[in-house]
C-alpha positions as a Markdown table, in Angstrom:
| # | Residue | x | y | z |
|---|---|---|---|---|
| 1 | Met | -17.5 | -28.8 | 20.5 |
| 2 | Val | -16.9 | -29.7 | 16.8 |
| 3 | Cys | -18.2 | -27.3 | 14.1 |
| 4 | Leu | -20.1 | -29.2 | 11.5 |
| 5 | Tyr | -20.2 | -26.4 | 9.0 |
| 6 | Tyr | -17.7 | -24.6 | 6.8 |
| 7 | Cys | -16.8 | -21.2 | 8.2 |
| 8 | Pro | -13.8 | -18.9 | 8.0 |
| 9 | Gln | -13.4 | -18.8 | 11.8 |
| 10 | Cys | -12.9 | -22.6 | 11.9 |
| 11 | Leu | -10.3 | -22.5 | 9.1 |
| 12 | Ile | -8.4 | -19.8 | 10.9 |
| 13 | Gln | -8.1 | -21.9 | 14.1 |
| 14 | Lys | -7.3 | -25.0 | 12.1 |
| 15 | Asn | -4.5 | -23.5 | 10.0 |
| 16 | Asp | -2.8 | -21.2 | 12.4 |
| 17 | Gly | -2.7 | -18.2 | 10.1 |
| 18 | Val | -1.6 | -20.1 | 7.0 |
| 19 | Leu | -3.8 | -19.3 | 4.0 |
| 20 | Thr | -4.9 | -22.6 | 2.4 |
| 21 | Glu | -6.3 | -23.5 | -1.0 |
| 22 | Glu | -9.7 | -24.2 | 0.6 |
| 23 | Glu | -9.8 | -20.7 | 2.1 |
| 24 | Val | -8.6 | -19.0 | -1.0 |
| 25 | Ser | -11.5 | -20.5 | -3.0 |
| 26 | Ser | -13.9 | -18.7 | -0.7 |
| 27 | Cys | -12.2 | -15.4 | -1.2 |
| 28 | Leu | -12.0 | -15.2 | -5.0 |
| 29 | Ser | -14.4 | -13.2 | -7.1 |
| 30 | Asn | -14.9 | -11.4 | -10.4 |
| 31 | Leu | -14.5 | -14.2 | -12.9 |
| 32 | Gly | -13.3 | -12.8 | -16.2 |
| 33 | His | -10.9 | -13.1 | -19.1 |
| 34 | Ser | -7.2 | -13.3 | -18.3 |
| 35 | Ala | -4.9 | -10.6 | -19.4 |
| 36 | Thr | -4.0 | -12.7 | -22.4 |
| 37 | Gly | -7.6 | -13.4 | -23.2 |
| 38 | Leu | -7.0 | -17.1 | -23.5 |
| 39 | Glu | -8.8 | -18.3 | -20.4 |
| 40 | His | -11.3 | -17.4 | -17.7 |
| 41 | Val | -9.8 | -16.6 | -14.3 |
| 42 | Tyr | -10.7 | -15.0 | -11.0 |
| 43 | Gln | -9.3 | -11.5 | -10.9 |
| 44 | Phe | -10.1 | -10.4 | -7.3 |
| 45 | Leu | -9.1 | -11.9 | -4.0 |
| 46 | Ser | -10.3 | -10.4 | -0.6 |
| 47 | Ala | -9.3 | -12.0 | 2.7 |
| 48 | Pro | -9.6 | -9.3 | 5.5 |
| 49 | Gly | -9.4 | -10.0 | 9.2 |
| 50 | Arg | -8.4 | -13.6 | 9.2 |
| 51 | Asn | -5.3 | -13.5 | 11.4 |
| 52 | Leu | -3.2 | -14.6 | 8.4 |
| 53 | Asn | 0.6 | -14.6 | 8.7 |
| 54 | Asn | 1.5 | -16.8 | 5.7 |
| 55 | Val | 0.0 | -16.1 | 2.3 |
| 56 | Ser | 2.7 | -17.8 | 0.2 |
| 57 | Ile | 0.1 | -19.9 | -1.5 |
| 58 | Leu | -0.9 | -16.8 | -3.5 |
| 59 | Cys | 2.3 | -17.3 | -5.6 |
| 60 | Asn | 0.1 | -19.6 | -7.7 |
| 61 | Tyr | -2.5 | -16.9 | -8.4 |
| 62 | Val | -0.7 | -15.1 | -11.2 |
| 63 | His | -3.8 | -13.6 | -12.8 |
| 64 | Leu | -5.0 | -11.5 | -9.8 |
| 65 | Gln | -5.6 | -7.8 | -10.6 |
| 66 | Lys | -6.9 | -6.8 | -7.1 |
| 67 | Leu | -5.6 | -8.2 | -3.8 |
| 68 | Glu | -7.1 | -7.2 | -0.4 |
| 69 | Leu | -5.4 | -8.6 | 2.7 |
| 70 | Pro | -6.1 | -5.9 | 5.4 |
| 71 | Tyr | -6.3 | -6.6 | 9.2 |
| 72 | Asn | -4.1 | -9.6 | 9.3 |
| 73 | Lys | -0.6 | -10.4 | 10.7 |
| 74 | Ile | 1.3 | -10.6 | 7.5 |
| 75 | Lys | 5.1 | -9.8 | 7.5 |
| 76 | Asp | 6.0 | -11.1 | 4.0 |
| 77 | Leu | 4.3 | -10.1 | 0.7 |
| 78 | Ser | 6.9 | -11.6 | -1.7 |
| 79 | Cys | 4.0 | -13.5 | -3.3 |
| 80 | Val | 3.1 | -10.3 | -5.1 |
| 81 | Ser | 6.3 | -10.8 | -7.2 |
| 82 | His | 4.3 | -13.5 | -9.0 |
| 83 | Met | 1.3 | -11.3 | -9.9 |
| 84 | Pro | 2.4 | -9.4 | -13.1 |
| 85 | Tyr | -1.2 | -8.1 | -13.7 |
| 86 | Leu | -1.9 | -6.7 | -10.2 |
| 87 | Ile | -3.4 | -3.2 | -10.3 |
| 88 | Ile | -4.7 | -2.7 | -6.7 |
| 89 | Leu | -3.1 | -3.9 | -3.5 |
| 90 | Asp | -4.5 | -3.3 | 0.0 |
| 91 | Ala | -2.2 | -4.7 | 2.8 |
| 92 | Ser | -3.1 | -2.2 | 5.4 |
| 93 | His | -3.3 | -3.1 | 9.1 |
| 94 | Asn | -0.6 | -5.8 | 9.0 |
| 95 | Gln | 3.0 | -6.2 | 10.3 |
| 96 | Leu | 5.0 | -5.3 | 7.2 |
| 97 | Thr | 8.4 | -3.8 | 7.7 |
| 98 | Asp | 9.8 | -4.0 | 4.1 |
| 99 | Phe | 8.8 | -1.1 | 1.8 |
| 100 | Phe | 7.5 | -2.8 | -1.4 |
| 101 | Gly | 9.3 | -6.1 | -0.5 |
| 102 | Phe | 8.5 | -7.7 | -3.9 |
| 103 | Gln | 9.2 | -7.5 | -7.6 |
| 104 | Pro | 7.1 | -4.7 | -9.1 |
| 105 | Pro | 4.0 | -5.6 | -11.1 |
| 106 | Lys | 4.3 | -3.2 | -14.0 |
| 107 | Asn | 0.7 | -2.1 | -13.9 |
| 108 | Leu | 0.4 | -1.6 | -10.1 |
| 109 | Lys | -1.6 | 1.7 | -9.6 |
| 110 | Glu | -3.0 | 1.8 | -6.1 |
| 111 | Val | -1.3 | 0.6 | -2.9 |
| 112 | Asn | -2.4 | 0.9 | 0.7 |
| 113 | Phe | 0.3 | 0.1 | 3.3 |
| 114 | Ser | -1.2 | 2.1 | 6.1 |
| 115 | His | -1.0 | 0.9 | 9.7 |
| 116 | Asn | 2.1 | -1.2 | 9.3 |
| 117 | Gln | 5.7 | -1.0 | 10.7 |
| 118 | Met | 7.7 | 0.5 | 7.8 |
| 119 | Ser | 10.4 | 3.0 | 8.5 |
| 120 | Val | 12.5 | 3.4 | 5.3 |
| 121 | Met | 11.3 | 4.4 | 1.8 |
| 122 | Thr | 13.4 | 2.7 | -0.9 |
| 123 | His | 13.6 | 3.8 | -4.5 |
| 124 | Leu | 10.5 | 3.0 | -6.6 |
| 125 | Ser | 12.0 | 3.7 | -10.0 |
| 126 | Ala | 10.2 | 0.6 | -11.4 |
| 127 | Tyr | 6.7 | 1.8 | -10.4 |
| 128 | Ser | 6.0 | 4.2 | -13.1 |
| 129 | Ser | 2.2 | 3.4 | -13.1 |
| 130 | Leu | 1.7 | 4.0 | -9.4 |
| 131 | Ser | -0.9 | 6.7 | -8.9 |
| 132 | Lys | -2.1 | 6.4 | -5.3 |
| 133 | Leu | 0.0 | 5.5 | -2.3 |
| 134 | Asn | -1.2 | 5.4 | 1.3 |
| 135 | Leu | 1.5 | 5.1 | 4.0 |
| 136 | Asp | -0.4 | 6.5 | 7.0 |
| 137 | Tyr | 0.5 | 5.3 | 10.5 |
| 138 | Asn | 3.9 | 3.9 | 9.8 |
| 139 | Cys | 7.4 | 5.0 | 11.1 |
| 140 | Phe | 8.8 | 7.0 | 8.2 |
| 141 | Ser | 11.1 | 9.9 | 9.0 |
| 142 | Glu | 11.6 | 11.1 | 5.5 |
| 143 | Ile | 9.9 | 11.2 | 2.1 |
| 144 | Gly | 12.1 | 10.0 | -0.7 |
| 145 | Gly | 12.6 | 7.4 | -3.5 |
| 146 | Leu | 9.5 | 8.6 | -5.4 |
| 147 | Leu | 11.4 | 10.6 | -8.1 |
| 148 | His | 10.5 | 8.3 | -10.9 |
| 149 | Cys | 6.9 | 7.7 | -9.9 |
| 150 | Ala | 5.7 | 9.8 | -12.9 |
| 151 | Ser | 2.0 | 8.9 | -12.4 |
| 152 | Leu | 1.8 | 9.6 | -8.7 |
| 153 | Thr | -1.2 | 11.9 | -7.9 |
| 154 | His | -2.2 | 10.9 | -4.4 |
| 155 | Leu | 0.3 | 10.5 | -1.5 |
| 156 | Ser | -0.6 | 10.1 | 2.1 |
| 157 | Leu | 1.9 | 9.9 | 5.0 |
| 158 | Ala | -0.4 | 11.0 | 7.9 |
| 159 | His | 0.8 | 10.2 | 11.4 |
| 160 | Asn | 4.4 | 9.4 | 10.7 |
| 161 | Lys | 7.6 | 11.1 | 11.9 |
| 162 | Ile | 8.5 | 13.1 | 8.8 |
| 163 | Ser | 11.5 | 15.4 | 9.2 |
| 164 | Cys | 12.7 | 15.5 | 5.5 |
| 165 | Ile | 10.9 | 15.8 | 2.2 |
| 166 | Arg | 12.7 | 15.4 | -1.1 |
| 167 | Gly | 12.0 | 14.3 | -4.7 |
| 168 | Leu | 8.4 | 15.5 | -5.1 |
| 169 | Asp | 9.0 | 18.6 | -7.1 |
| 170 | Asn | 8.4 | 17.2 | -10.5 |
| 171 | Leu | 5.6 | 14.8 | -9.7 |
| 172 | Pro | 2.0 | 15.3 | -10.7 |
| 173 | Ile | 0.8 | 15.2 | -7.1 |
| 174 | Lys | -2.7 | 16.6 | -6.5 |
| 175 | Asp | -3.3 | 15.4 | -2.9 |
| 176 | Leu | -0.6 | 15.3 | -0.3 |
| 177 | Cys | -1.6 | 14.4 | 3.2 |
| 178 | Leu | 0.7 | 14.9 | 6.1 |
| 179 | Val | -1.7 | 15.1 | 9.0 |
| 180 | Gly | -0.2 | 14.5 | 12.4 |
| 181 | Pro | 3.0 | 15.1 | 14.3 |
| 182 | Asn | 5.1 | 15.5 | 11.1 |
| 183 | Cys | 6.3 | 19.0 | 11.9 |
| 184 | Ser | 10.0 | 20.0 | 11.3 |
| 185 | Thr | 12.0 | 22.9 | 10.1 |
| 186 | Cys | 12.7 | 20.9 | 6.9 |
| 187 | Phe | 9.3 | 22.1 | 5.7 |
| 188 | Leu | 10.5 | 25.7 | 5.8 |
| 189 | Asn | 13.4 | 24.9 | 3.5 |
| 190 | Tyr | 11.5 | 22.6 | 1.2 |
| 191 | Ser | 11.0 | 23.9 | -2.3 |
| 192 | Ile | 8.3 | 22.7 | -4.5 |
| 193 | Ser | 7.0 | 24.0 | -7.9 |
| 194 | Asn | 3.5 | 24.8 | -6.7 |
| 195 | Thr | 3.5 | 27.9 | -4.4 |
| 196 | Phe | 0.3 | 26.7 | -2.8 |
| 197 | His | 2.2 | 23.8 | -1.3 |
| 198 | Val | 4.8 | 26.1 | 0.2 |
| 199 | Cys | 2.3 | 28.5 | 1.7 |
| 200 | Tyr | 0.2 | 25.7 | 3.2 |
| 201 | Ile | 3.2 | 23.9 | 4.7 |
| 202 | Trp | 4.4 | 27.2 | 6.2 |
| 203 | Arg | 1.1 | 27.9 | 7.8 |
| 204 | Cys | 0.7 | 24.4 | 9.2 |
| 205 | Tyr | 4.3 | 24.6 | 10.6 |
| 206 | Met | 3.6 | 27.9 | 12.4 |
| 207 | Asn | 0.6 | 26.3 | 14.0 |
| 208 | Asn | 2.7 | 23.3 | 15.0 |
| 209 | Tyr | 0.9 | 20.7 | 12.9 |
| 210 | Ile | 0.8 | 19.4 | 9.4 |
| 211 | Ala | -2.6 | 19.1 | 7.6 |
| 212 | Cys | -3.7 | 17.9 | 4.2 |
| 213 | Val | -2.3 | 19.7 | 1.2 |
| 214 | Phe | -4.6 | 19.9 | -1.8 |
| 215 | Val | -3.1 | 21.0 | -5.1 |
| 216 | Glu | -5.4 | 22.7 | -7.6 |
């Protein structure tokens, strides 16, 4: 049976997970001025749940400020290197293994990499604007590389395998979530400037689980 109508499902089957120009056009929204103010451009792109595994065409969309690609099969996000104005990125529920595997957009503030396959946190010294980072349901064993994320206020690493925490002492973190089987003696030795952190981590350790930490 041949479909006579345009629909995302037909495009998915036809293109085997490769995002096309035609499909992109149906995912763009929020027409506004470019960052330079010289032209009108689409600033948002949302393409959830399309079984995408190749989004390289997005290298051409340099004016995007918000990119949502959850519930796909993406392994490569190098296209983000070509989006200098990007502010919000949602690539949750994909197959990513590289931690921030792209050149940093200088204004990137919110990133959701939850439900992927990442295991190593590399240094994010170039992400000074990053304020919210969600890494839930990955395979991280330690928290590190965030020392220079001077704007980071929300960090979530629920349901990982955390055994070591370092480099958070001088960050302005307000919400730290470590729900799940993240328990280790490292928490007993970890020193952080806010005593509420220490007390809460100790209490969770004694109860054999780690819960959300809210800093007031």
